[in-house]
Short mmCIF file of C-alpha atoms in Angstrom, two decimals:
data_model
loop_
_atom_site.label_atom_id
_atom_site.label_comp_id
_atom_site.label_asym_id
_atom_site.label_seq_id
_atom_site.Cartn_x
_atom_site.Cartn_y
_atom_site.Cartn_z
CA MET A 1 -65.31 5.96 81.18
CA LYS A 2 -66.22 8.18 77.97
CA ARG A 3 -68.06 11.44 78.81
CA ALA A 4 -70.48 13.36 77.38
CA LEU A 5 -71.83 16.55 77.48
CA ILE A 6 -75.67 17.38 77.02
CA SER A 7 -77.06 20.74 77.35
CA VAL A 8 -80.21 21.47 74.90
CA SER A 9 -82.90 23.90 74.36
CA ASP A 10 -84.59 21.73 72.03
CA LYS A 11 -85.13 18.31 74.01
CA THR A 12 -86.74 16.48 71.30
CA GLY A 13 -85.46 12.91 71.81
CA VAL A 14 -82.56 13.98 74.09
CA VAL A 15 -83.93 11.59 76.79
CA GLU A 16 -83.71 8.70 74.83
CA PHE A 17 -80.49 9.90 73.38
CA ALA A 18 -78.77 10.25 76.83
CA LYS A 19 -80.32 6.97 77.93
CA SER A 20 -78.82 4.94 75.11
CA LEU A 21 -75.34 6.85 75.72
CA VAL A 22 -75.41 5.82 79.16
CA GLU A 23 -76.18 2.23 78.37
CA LEU A 24 -73.17 2.46 75.85
CA GLY A 25 -71.13 3.49 79.01
CA PHE A 26 -70.86 7.18 78.46
CA GLU A 27 -71.13 9.21 81.84
CA VAL A 28 -73.18 12.34 81.25
CA ILE A 29 -72.70 15.79 82.23
CA SER A 30 -75.54 18.48 81.76
CA THR A 31 -76.82 21.92 83.07
CA GLY A 32 -79.85 23.66 84.11
CA GLY A 33 -83.04 22.79 82.44
CA THR A 34 -81.47 19.57 80.13
CA LYS A 35 -80.15 18.29 83.96
CA LYS A 36 -83.22 18.25 85.38
CA ALA A 37 -84.86 16.67 82.15
CA LEU A 38 -82.51 13.97 82.46
CA GLU A 39 -82.81 13.49 86.20
CA ASP A 40 -86.86 13.39 86.06
CA SER A 41 -86.62 10.62 83.43
CA ALA A 42 -84.10 8.67 85.84
CA VAL A 43 -80.69 9.33 83.41
CA PRO A 44 -77.71 9.08 85.83
CA VAL A 45 -76.37 12.61 85.24
CA ILE A 46 -73.68 14.89 86.63
CA GLY A 47 -74.22 18.78 87.27
CA ILE A 48 -71.88 21.11 85.58
CA GLU A 49 -70.73 22.73 88.71
CA GLU A 50 -69.55 19.47 89.72
CA VAL A 51 -67.13 19.23 87.01
CA THR A 52 -66.02 23.03 86.84
CA ASP A 53 -66.17 23.40 90.64
CA PHE A 54 -67.92 27.15 90.53
CA PRO A 55 -71.47 27.56 90.58
CA GLU A 56 -73.58 28.97 87.25
CA MET A 57 -73.71 32.72 87.61
CA LEU A 58 -75.33 36.15 86.03
CA ASP A 59 -78.58 34.13 85.51
CA GLY A 60 -76.92 31.35 83.80
CA ARG A 61 -74.60 33.60 81.63
CA VAL A 62 -71.78 32.23 82.78
CA LYS A 63 -71.74 28.18 83.15
CA THR A 64 -69.77 26.38 80.70
CA LEU A 65 -67.03 28.82 79.77
CA HIS A 66 -64.33 27.59 81.97
CA PRO A 67 -61.26 25.61 81.44
CA ALA A 68 -62.33 22.21 82.99
CA ILE A 69 -64.93 22.22 79.98
CA HIS A 70 -62.89 23.46 76.98
CA GLY A 71 -59.75 21.81 78.04
CA GLY A 72 -61.62 18.66 77.90
CA LEU A 73 -63.03 19.28 74.43
CA LEU A 74 -59.88 21.11 73.02
CA ALA A 75 -57.15 18.72 74.17
CA ARG A 76 -55.64 17.08 71.31
CA ARG A 77 -55.24 12.97 72.31
CA ASP A 78 -52.29 12.84 70.06
CA ASP A 79 -50.37 15.43 71.52
CA ALA A 80 -48.82 14.41 74.79
CA ALA A 81 -48.23 17.69 75.60
CA HIS A 82 -52.09 18.63 75.74
CA MET A 83 -52.60 15.25 77.57
CA ALA A 84 -50.08 16.13 80.46
CA ALA A 85 -51.65 19.38 80.46
CA ILE A 86 -55.06 18.54 81.28
CA GLU A 87 -53.92 15.71 83.58
CA ALA A 88 -52.04 18.25 85.79
CA HIS A 89 -55.14 20.37 86.24
CA ASP A 90 -57.18 17.29 86.53
CA ILE A 91 -59.21 17.87 83.22
CA ALA A 92 -61.38 14.96 82.25
CA LYS A 93 -61.75 14.51 78.54
CA ILE A 94 -64.99 15.01 77.11
CA ASP A 95 -65.68 12.45 73.93
CA LEU A 96 -69.17 13.93 72.85
CA VAL A 97 -71.04 16.92 72.74
CA CYS A 98 -74.89 17.42 71.90
CA VAL A 99 -76.26 20.71 72.14
CA ASN A 100 -78.58 23.09 70.51
CA LEU A 101 -78.71 26.78 71.01
CA TYR A 102 -81.35 29.37 72.51
CA PRO A 103 -84.18 29.98 70.40
CA PHE A 104 -82.82 33.23 69.04
CA GLN A 105 -84.82 32.60 65.67
CA GLU A 106 -87.90 31.58 67.30
CA THR A 107 -87.84 34.63 69.88
CA ILE A 108 -87.35 37.29 67.16
CA ALA A 109 -89.98 35.92 65.02
CA LYS A 110 -92.53 36.93 67.85
CA PRO A 111 -94.64 39.47 67.06
CA GLY A 112 -93.62 42.84 69.06
CA VAL A 113 -90.38 41.04 70.57
CA LYS A 114 -88.56 43.30 72.88
CA LEU A 115 -84.76 44.03 72.56
CA GLY A 116 -84.10 42.70 75.76
CA GLU A 117 -85.79 39.25 75.50
CA ALA A 118 -83.93 39.27 71.87
CA ILE A 119 -80.31 39.57 73.70
CA GLU A 120 -80.82 37.19 76.36
CA ASN A 121 -81.90 34.84 73.75
CA ILE A 122 -78.40 35.02 72.29
CA ASP A 123 -76.50 31.86 73.33
CA ILE A 124 -72.51 32.35 74.31
CA GLY A 125 -71.85 29.34 75.90
CA GLY A 126 -73.29 26.68 73.47
CA PRO A 127 -71.84 28.22 70.38
CA SER A 128 -68.18 27.83 72.35
CA MET A 129 -68.75 24.48 72.92
CA LEU A 130 -70.08 23.34 69.58
CA ARG A 131 -67.16 25.26 68.01
CA SER A 132 -64.59 23.99 70.63
CA ALA A 133 -65.81 20.13 69.96
CA ALA A 134 -66.07 20.78 66.11
CA LYS A 135 -62.53 22.23 66.09
CA ASN A 136 -61.23 18.81 67.65
CA TYR A 137 -63.67 16.65 65.50
CA ALA A 138 -60.66 14.24 65.32
CA ALA A 139 -61.29 12.80 68.91
CA VAL A 140 -64.99 14.42 69.89
CA THR A 141 -68.04 13.72 68.26
CA VAL A 142 -70.45 17.25 68.23
CA VAL A 143 -74.23 16.60 67.46
CA VAL A 144 -76.19 19.69 67.19
CA ASP A 145 -79.37 17.96 65.22
CA SER A 146 -81.50 15.48 66.68
CA ALA A 147 -81.91 14.06 63.26
CA ASP A 148 -78.27 12.70 63.91
CA TYR A 149 -79.10 11.20 67.23
CA ALA A 150 -79.71 7.60 65.52
CA PRO A 151 -76.81 7.44 63.45
CA VAL A 152 -74.53 8.15 66.11
CA LEU A 153 -75.84 5.88 68.39
CA ALA A 154 -75.71 3.25 65.52
CA GLU A 155 -72.20 3.82 65.06
CA LEU A 156 -71.09 3.62 68.78
CA GLY A 157 -73.26 0.52 69.20
CA ASP A 158 -71.64 -1.37 66.30
CA HIS A 159 -68.10 -0.10 66.35
CA GLY A 160 -67.84 1.46 69.85
CA ALA A 161 -66.83 4.68 68.51
CA VAL A 162 -68.03 7.25 65.72
CA THR A 163 -66.10 7.42 62.41
CA PHE A 164 -63.51 9.88 61.61
CA GLU A 165 -65.79 10.78 58.23
CA THR A 166 -69.08 10.94 60.48
CA ASN A 167 -67.31 13.04 62.92
CA GLN A 168 -66.04 15.26 60.38
CA ARG A 169 -69.52 15.61 58.60
CA LEU A 170 -70.90 16.38 61.83
CA ALA A 171 -67.85 18.96 62.43
CA ALA A 172 -69.06 20.91 59.31
CA LYS A 173 -72.51 20.80 60.10
CA VAL A 174 -71.77 22.60 63.19
CA PHE A 175 -69.90 25.56 61.79
CA ARG A 176 -72.50 25.52 59.34
CA HIS A 177 -75.29 25.82 62.18
CA THR A 178 -73.20 28.27 64.32
CA ALA A 179 -72.29 30.61 61.55
CA ALA A 180 -76.37 30.76 60.50
CA TYR A 181 -77.01 31.45 64.30
CA ASP A 182 -74.33 34.69 64.48
CA ALA A 183 -75.91 35.47 60.75
CA LEU A 184 -79.26 36.02 62.43
CA ILE A 185 -77.90 37.87 65.33
CA ALA A 186 -75.81 40.13 63.06
CA GLY A 187 -78.95 40.62 60.81
CA TYR A 188 -81.37 41.20 63.61
CA LEU A 189 -78.99 43.73 65.07
CA THR A 190 -77.91 45.41 61.94
CA GLU A 191 -81.62 46.23 61.23
CA ILE A 192 -81.93 48.10 64.49
CA VAL A 193 -79.19 50.07 64.21
CA GLY A 194 -80.61 51.22 60.22
CA GLU A 195 -77.28 49.32 58.58
CA GLU A 196 -79.33 48.99 55.11
CA PHE A 197 -75.87 48.03 53.16
CA PRO A 198 -73.43 47.06 56.26
CA GLU A 199 -69.65 46.63 55.30
CA LYS A 200 -70.02 42.91 55.85
CA LEU A 201 -72.99 41.18 54.44
CA THR A 202 -73.83 37.56 56.31
CA LEU A 203 -76.83 35.85 54.83
CA THR A 204 -78.06 32.86 55.91
CA TYR A 205 -80.98 30.10 54.12
CA ASN A 206 -82.68 27.24 55.16
CA LYS A 207 -82.89 24.35 52.69
CA LYS A 208 -86.69 23.77 51.94
CA GLN A 209 -86.08 20.82 49.19
CA ASP A 210 -83.84 19.42 46.61
CA LEU A 211 -85.12 20.16 43.23
CA ARG A 212 -84.89 17.57 40.42
CA TYR A 213 -82.98 20.12 38.21
CA GLY A 214 -82.36 23.61 37.62
CA GLU A 215 -83.38 25.63 34.73
CA ASN A 216 -82.03 22.94 32.60
CA PRO A 217 -82.14 18.85 33.31
CA HIS A 218 -78.19 19.08 33.06
CA GLN A 219 -78.30 21.74 35.87
CA GLN A 220 -78.55 20.62 39.54
CA ALA A 221 -80.43 22.91 42.15
CA ALA A 222 -81.97 23.42 45.45
CA PHE A 223 -84.59 25.85 47.03
CA TYR A 224 -83.48 27.71 50.01
CA THR A 225 -85.41 30.20 52.26
CA GLU A 226 -84.84 32.98 54.60
CA PRO A 227 -85.31 31.50 58.33
CA LEU A 228 -87.96 33.98 59.22
CA GLY A 229 -89.80 33.57 56.23
CA THR A 230 -91.45 36.48 53.96
CA GLN A 231 -94.95 36.89 54.18
CA ASN A 232 -97.17 36.60 50.43
CA SER A 233 -93.92 34.88 48.76
CA ILE A 234 -93.46 31.35 47.15
CA SER A 235 -91.40 30.63 49.92
CA GLU A 236 -94.61 30.44 52.09
CA ALA A 237 -97.01 29.17 50.13
CA LYS A 238 -98.55 25.57 50.86
CA GLN A 239 -98.84 23.01 48.14
CA LEU A 240 -102.20 21.19 48.18
CA HIS A 241 -101.93 19.34 45.11
CA GLY A 242 -99.36 17.91 42.52
CA LYS A 243 -95.77 16.80 42.26
CA GLU A 244 -92.87 19.29 43.14
CA LEU A 245 -92.07 22.45 42.10
CA SER A 246 -89.42 22.68 39.62
CA TYR A 247 -86.57 25.56 39.86
CA ASN A 248 -88.72 27.37 36.65
CA ASN A 249 -91.91 26.95 38.33
CA ILE A 250 -90.82 28.52 41.57
CA ARG A 251 -89.37 31.60 39.78
CA ASP A 252 -92.64 32.01 37.63
CA THR A 253 -94.79 31.94 40.51
CA ASP A 254 -92.61 34.52 42.22
CA ALA A 255 -93.03 36.76 39.22
CA ALA A 256 -97.06 36.06 39.18
CA LEU A 257 -97.01 36.99 42.71
CA ARG A 258 -95.05 39.91 42.63
CA ILE A 259 -97.71 41.48 40.14
CA ALA A 260 -100.84 40.13 41.60
CA SER A 261 -99.53 42.14 44.88
CA GLU A 262 -99.82 45.28 42.82
CA PHE A 263 -103.60 45.16 42.93
CA THR A 264 -106.46 45.32 45.65
CA GLU A 265 -109.09 44.66 43.15
CA PRO A 266 -109.56 41.08 41.84
CA VAL A 267 -106.86 40.00 39.41
CA ALA A 268 -105.36 37.19 37.75
CA VAL A 269 -102.11 37.27 36.17
CA ALA A 270 -100.66 34.64 33.77
CA VAL A 271 -96.65 34.31 33.50
CA LYS A 272 -94.72 32.19 31.37
CA HIS A 273 -90.62 32.34 31.49
CA MET A 274 -90.75 35.38 34.21
CA ASN A 275 -92.69 37.84 31.97
CA PRO A 276 -96.32 38.30 32.38
CA CYS A 277 -98.57 37.06 29.16
CA GLY A 278 -101.85 38.26 30.33
CA VAL A 279 -103.14 40.28 33.23
CA GLY A 280 -106.82 40.57 33.83
CA VAL A 281 -109.18 42.73 36.51
CA GLY A 282 -112.69 42.36 36.91
CA ALA A 283 -115.50 42.42 39.55
CA THR A 284 -115.36 38.63 40.25
CA PRO A 285 -112.17 36.07 40.27
CA GLU A 286 -114.04 34.30 37.00
CA GLU A 287 -114.03 37.73 35.26
CA ALA A 288 -110.36 38.47 36.43
CA TYR A 289 -109.59 35.08 34.77
CA LEU A 290 -111.36 35.20 32.07
CA LYS A 291 -109.66 38.73 30.87
CA ALA A 292 -106.21 37.39 31.57
CA TYR A 293 -107.18 34.53 29.32
CA GLU A 294 -108.31 36.20 26.49
CA ALA A 295 -105.27 38.73 27.00
CA ASP A 296 -102.93 35.89 25.37
CA GLU A 297 -104.74 32.74 24.50
CA THR A 298 -101.77 31.02 23.22
CA SER A 299 -99.19 31.61 25.69
CA ILE A 300 -101.37 31.25 28.71
CA PHE A 301 -101.06 27.23 27.83
CA GLY A 302 -98.53 25.60 30.20
CA GLY A 303 -98.38 28.78 32.23
CA ILE A 304 -98.50 29.86 35.81
CA VAL A 305 -101.78 31.91 37.06
CA ALA A 306 -101.80 33.99 40.28
CA ILE A 307 -105.62 35.12 41.43
CA ASN A 308 -105.80 37.28 44.70
CA ARG A 309 -109.25 35.95 45.54
CA GLU A 310 -110.32 32.89 46.26
CA VAL A 311 -110.76 30.38 43.33
CA ASP A 312 -114.48 29.43 43.35
CA ALA A 313 -116.13 26.89 40.88
CA ALA A 314 -117.07 28.73 38.16
CA THR A 315 -113.34 30.36 37.74
CA ALA A 316 -112.19 26.58 38.25
CA LYS A 317 -114.07 25.33 35.18
CA HIS A 318 -112.66 27.66 33.12
CA MET A 319 -109.19 26.94 34.43
CA SER A 320 -109.65 23.20 33.96
CA GLN A 321 -109.99 23.50 30.16
CA ILE A 322 -106.70 24.27 29.30
CA PHE A 323 -103.15 22.76 30.47
CA LEU A 324 -101.82 25.06 33.74
CA GLU A 325 -98.59 24.39 35.47
CA ILE A 326 -99.62 25.99 38.49
CA ILE A 327 -102.28 28.09 40.02
CA ILE A 328 -101.72 29.96 43.09
CA ALA A 329 -104.23 31.92 45.03
CA PRO A 330 -105.67 32.74 48.88
CA SER A 331 -107.50 29.68 49.10
CA PHE A 332 -110.00 27.20 46.82
CA SER A 333 -113.33 26.39 47.38
CA GLU A 334 -113.99 22.77 47.91
CA GLU A 335 -115.69 22.64 44.36
CA ALA A 336 -112.84 24.44 42.77
CA PHE A 337 -110.48 21.96 44.44
CA ALA A 338 -112.47 18.99 43.22
CA ILE A 339 -112.45 20.16 40.05
CA LEU A 340 -108.92 21.23 39.57
CA SER A 341 -107.36 18.06 41.55
CA GLU A 342 -108.71 15.94 39.16
CA LYS A 343 -105.50 17.14 36.57
CA LYS A 344 -103.22 15.03 37.66
CA ASN A 345 -99.87 17.52 36.56
CA ILE A 346 -101.32 20.69 38.06
CA ARG A 347 -99.88 22.26 41.00
CA LEU A 348 -102.46 23.87 43.29
CA LEU A 349 -100.80 26.09 45.90
CA THR A 350 -101.93 28.88 48.64
CA VAL A 351 -100.73 32.10 49.96
CA PRO A 352 -102.14 34.83 51.93
CA PHE A 353 -102.47 38.16 49.73
CA ALA A 354 -101.11 40.86 51.94
CA GLY A 355 -100.07 43.35 49.27
CA PRO A 356 -96.59 44.53 48.02
CA VAL A 357 -93.46 42.91 49.93
CA ASN A 358 -90.58 45.41 49.91
CA ALA A 359 -88.09 42.80 50.27
CA VAL A 360 -84.32 43.63 49.47
CA GLU A 361 -83.46 42.08 45.94
CA LYS A 362 -80.56 39.86 46.16
CA THR A 363 -79.00 39.06 42.77
CA SER A 364 -75.78 36.69 41.86
CA VAL A 365 -72.84 37.57 39.46
CA ILE A 366 -70.26 35.62 39.27
CA GLY A 367 -67.87 36.27 42.24
CA GLY A 368 -70.39 38.43 43.96
CA LEU A 369 -73.93 39.42 44.85
CA LEU A 370 -75.67 42.75 43.88
CA LEU A 371 -78.25 43.80 46.81
CA GLN A 372 -80.91 46.71 45.91
CA ASP A 373 -83.97 47.68 47.77
CA GLY A 374 -87.34 46.30 46.07
CA ASP A 375 -89.05 48.09 43.41
CA ALA A 376 -91.97 49.33 45.38
CA VAL A 377 -91.56 53.02 45.75
CA ALA A 378 -94.76 54.49 46.57
CA GLU A 379 -96.10 56.65 43.64
CA ASP A 380 -98.98 59.22 43.72
CA VAL A 381 -100.61 59.69 40.83
CA ALA A 382 -101.11 63.47 41.92
CA THR A 383 -97.33 63.97 41.00
CA TYR A 384 -97.66 62.62 37.80
CA GLU A 385 -97.27 65.10 34.81
CA VAL A 386 -99.76 65.53 31.64
CA VAL A 387 -97.12 67.14 29.10
CA THR A 388 -99.34 67.15 26.01
CA ASP A 389 -102.36 69.24 24.70
CA ALA A 390 -104.61 66.13 25.08
CA GLN A 391 -105.61 65.20 28.64
CA PRO A 392 -106.50 61.50 29.45
CA SER A 393 -110.12 60.88 29.91
CA GLU A 394 -111.24 58.99 33.29
CA SER A 395 -111.25 55.64 31.68
CA GLU A 396 -107.58 56.27 30.08
CA TRP A 397 -106.41 57.45 33.64
CA LYS A 398 -107.62 54.13 35.12
CA ALA A 399 -106.08 52.26 32.09
CA LEU A 400 -102.62 54.08 32.65
CA VAL A 401 -102.43 53.76 36.14
CA ALA A 402 -103.44 49.73 35.89
CA GLN A 403 -100.66 49.23 32.72
CA TRP A 404 -98.08 51.09 34.69
CA LYS A 405 -98.30 48.44 37.73
CA ILE A 406 -97.60 45.83 35.53
CA VAL A 407 -95.03 47.52 33.16
CA LYS A 408 -92.46 47.12 36.18
CA HIS A 409 -92.80 43.60 36.51
CA VAL A 410 -91.89 43.29 32.43
CA LYS A 411 -88.17 42.37 31.55
CA SER A 412 -86.52 45.72 30.03
CA ASN A 413 -87.11 47.29 27.71
CA ALA A 414 -90.56 46.82 28.71
CA ILE A 415 -93.89 47.89 26.86
CA VAL A 416 -97.07 47.05 27.45
CA VAL A 417 -100.55 47.58 25.76
CA GLY A 418 -103.60 47.35 27.52
CA ASN A 419 -106.88 48.81 29.05
CA ALA A 420 -108.58 49.37 32.61
CA ALA A 421 -109.36 45.67 32.48
CA GLN A 422 -106.52 43.65 30.69
CA THR A 423 -102.95 43.57 29.12
CA LEU A 424 -103.57 43.55 25.07
CA GLY A 425 -100.18 43.27 24.38
CA ILE A 426 -96.61 42.69 25.85
CA GLY A 427 -93.23 43.62 24.38
CA ALA A 428 -90.48 42.44 26.76
CA GLY A 429 -86.45 42.01 26.89
CA GLN A 430 -85.65 43.64 23.76
CA MET A 431 -82.61 45.28 22.86
CA ASN A 432 -84.43 48.30 21.74
CA ARG A 433 -87.23 50.16 22.94
CA ILE A 434 -89.25 50.37 19.67
CA GLY A 435 -88.60 46.48 19.15
CA SER A 436 -90.67 45.95 22.43
CA ALA A 437 -92.99 48.36 21.03
CA LEU A 438 -93.87 46.91 17.87
CA ILE A 439 -93.97 43.38 19.18
CA ALA A 440 -96.61 44.62 22.01
CA LEU A 441 -98.46 46.68 19.41
CA ASN A 442 -98.30 43.72 16.85
CA GLN A 443 -99.99 41.27 19.90
CA ALA A 444 -102.79 43.64 20.37
CA GLY A 445 -103.73 43.88 16.98
CA ASP A 446 -107.10 45.88 16.28
CA LYS A 447 -107.65 45.78 19.98
CA ALA A 448 -105.06 48.48 20.26
CA GLU A 449 -107.63 51.14 19.10
CA GLY A 450 -108.58 53.43 21.75
CA ALA A 451 -106.32 51.58 24.32
CA VAL A 452 -103.10 52.97 26.16
CA LEU A 453 -99.21 52.21 26.26
CA ALA A 454 -96.95 51.72 29.10
CA SER A 455 -93.15 52.27 28.88
CA ASP A 456 -90.65 51.32 31.80
CA ALA A 457 -87.95 54.13 30.68
CA PHE A 458 -88.17 57.09 28.43
CA PHE A 459 -88.35 57.25 24.83
CA PRO A 460 -84.84 57.87 23.19
CA MET A 461 -86.64 58.72 20.24
CA ASP A 462 -90.22 59.58 18.72
CA ASP A 463 -90.54 56.61 17.27
CA THR A 464 -92.25 54.28 19.35
CA VAL A 465 -94.96 57.26 19.88
CA GLU A 466 -95.59 57.09 16.02
CA ALA A 467 -95.65 53.50 15.79
CA ALA A 468 -98.22 53.58 19.10
CA ALA A 469 -100.43 56.33 17.10
CA LYS A 470 -100.73 54.26 14.00
CA ALA A 471 -101.96 51.45 15.63
CA GLY A 472 -104.62 53.68 17.76
CA ILE A 473 -103.28 54.14 20.92
CA LYS A 474 -105.01 57.15 22.80
CA ALA A 475 -102.61 57.55 26.01
CA ILE A 476 -99.28 56.72 27.01
CA ILE A 477 -97.53 56.46 30.39
CA GLN A 478 -93.72 56.91 30.62
CA PRO A 479 -91.11 58.22 33.10
CA GLY A 480 -89.61 60.87 30.68
CA GLY A 481 -86.03 62.19 31.37
CA SER A 482 -84.95 61.78 27.83
CA ILE A 483 -83.26 64.66 26.42
CA LYS A 484 -85.55 63.83 22.98
CA ASP A 485 -88.57 64.46 25.23
CA LYS A 486 -89.66 67.33 23.51
CA ASP A 487 -89.66 65.11 20.00
CA SER A 488 -91.99 62.36 21.74
CA ILE A 489 -94.29 65.08 23.20
CA ALA A 490 -94.47 66.81 19.87
CA MET A 491 -95.16 63.47 17.98
CA ALA A 492 -97.92 62.80 20.79
CA ASN A 493 -99.63 66.25 19.91
CA LYS A 494 -99.43 65.71 16.35
CA TYR A 495 -101.71 62.60 16.56
CA GLY A 496 -103.58 64.00 19.44
CA ILE A 497 -102.25 61.21 22.12
CA ALA A 498 -102.40 61.98 25.66
CA MET A 499 -99.05 61.65 27.49
CA VAL A 500 -98.37 61.40 31.25
CA LEU A 501 -94.54 61.64 32.47
CA THR A 502 -94.25 59.85 36.29
CA HIS A 503 -90.84 60.67 36.86
CA VAL A 504 -89.75 57.48 37.88
CA ARG A 505 -88.26 54.67 35.97
CA HIS A 506 -88.83 51.03 36.31
CA PHE A 507 -86.11 48.87 34.66
CA LYS A 508 -86.21 45.26 35.63
CA HIS A 509 -83.12 43.31 34.41
#
């Protein structure tokens, strides 16, 4: 008689699975709560202690770690010496293992979980059985996911056995599962001991969806998310309307969320190709959106808009007048949803806006991965230094602070021209700073008169300051730190521009 070992924390579908195995001629052995669940449903079951001839001990920490279990799993059926060894020790073969693990992820996701509770939810016997069975997949079927119950039963019913190919696929799935489980434990304990950049980096992600394609149609892609989720992120967004998000949609929406999370007042952020094309601040969502729209009426077409307040009917009416790929907000009023959902090709998403997220940044390179802290440094305006004869006015200070929040999210070299309510011109990703400045100033046009300019890094020469002055800029904010700072300051003084140094750089590559 074939033998199956079943021991699961998640008991979804396990009773039906076990009943079917019994009907197919399997003898079932089990442990603890799984054994009780099977017995309560009248499934014939043998207790693990009857197989090991040893009681469960140490509050269940030791029950399946025994040669009678692992010998039955690991013995090679094509090796006469292996078979003779288990026969000599009266060990029966185990042909199928169905195990899922203690709920470690669910435990550490609970608010305020204590270390002791987390430790007790680290499974030892389960991964050991899974690994033993998966190593011997040529002879043992190993199931870690209830989604595989039906296919396994179908093969057993049709052929009397599970195919080698299926066993191999299931074994690979097991090792992915146990690797992810260990990665979560390693990450949790590493965080507790405060190792920011440990000597070994083990990451795990769950696939959320296959994507139609990547950045371009000839590139395949999928979207993976962190197991515990990240608040205020695209991975936690709920889609209310529209077709599935694409690779570029996800990246652009992430960029929009990052900028919107910088503001507590109502703000609307329009993004195209990972850069903001318009940011507006207002007393209401409608005013904020109109400011963002007016900042660049051309580029916003086909863009992504993030807004940190509920979208109301008035705002929705404006939004519905152009083609937008995505709108993401905390919520949509019933009237707003009715207006926007009439547009077939728009995606409507919701996510809590809970402020900036200081997540570790992970960037892939060929053959490796770069890690860094998120650019969420706490800045105090009181530490900023006015280095010119001219002092910023109160309104200019507000504008400088607002544009400084935005420029850190623009690809370097980055220059942003704006006022306290909106961006007016954005220069991104140029190979020299004056190039980005000229793009931003040209886009702002006549609106640059009386506006402010923000630069993500210092001015290597005074040419950007002079270009800003000739366009009518009245105040500049930048990190400082160039060996030619004095030249830039002198140029600002020449034209009566106020210049503020933050002493913090915000490159974004």
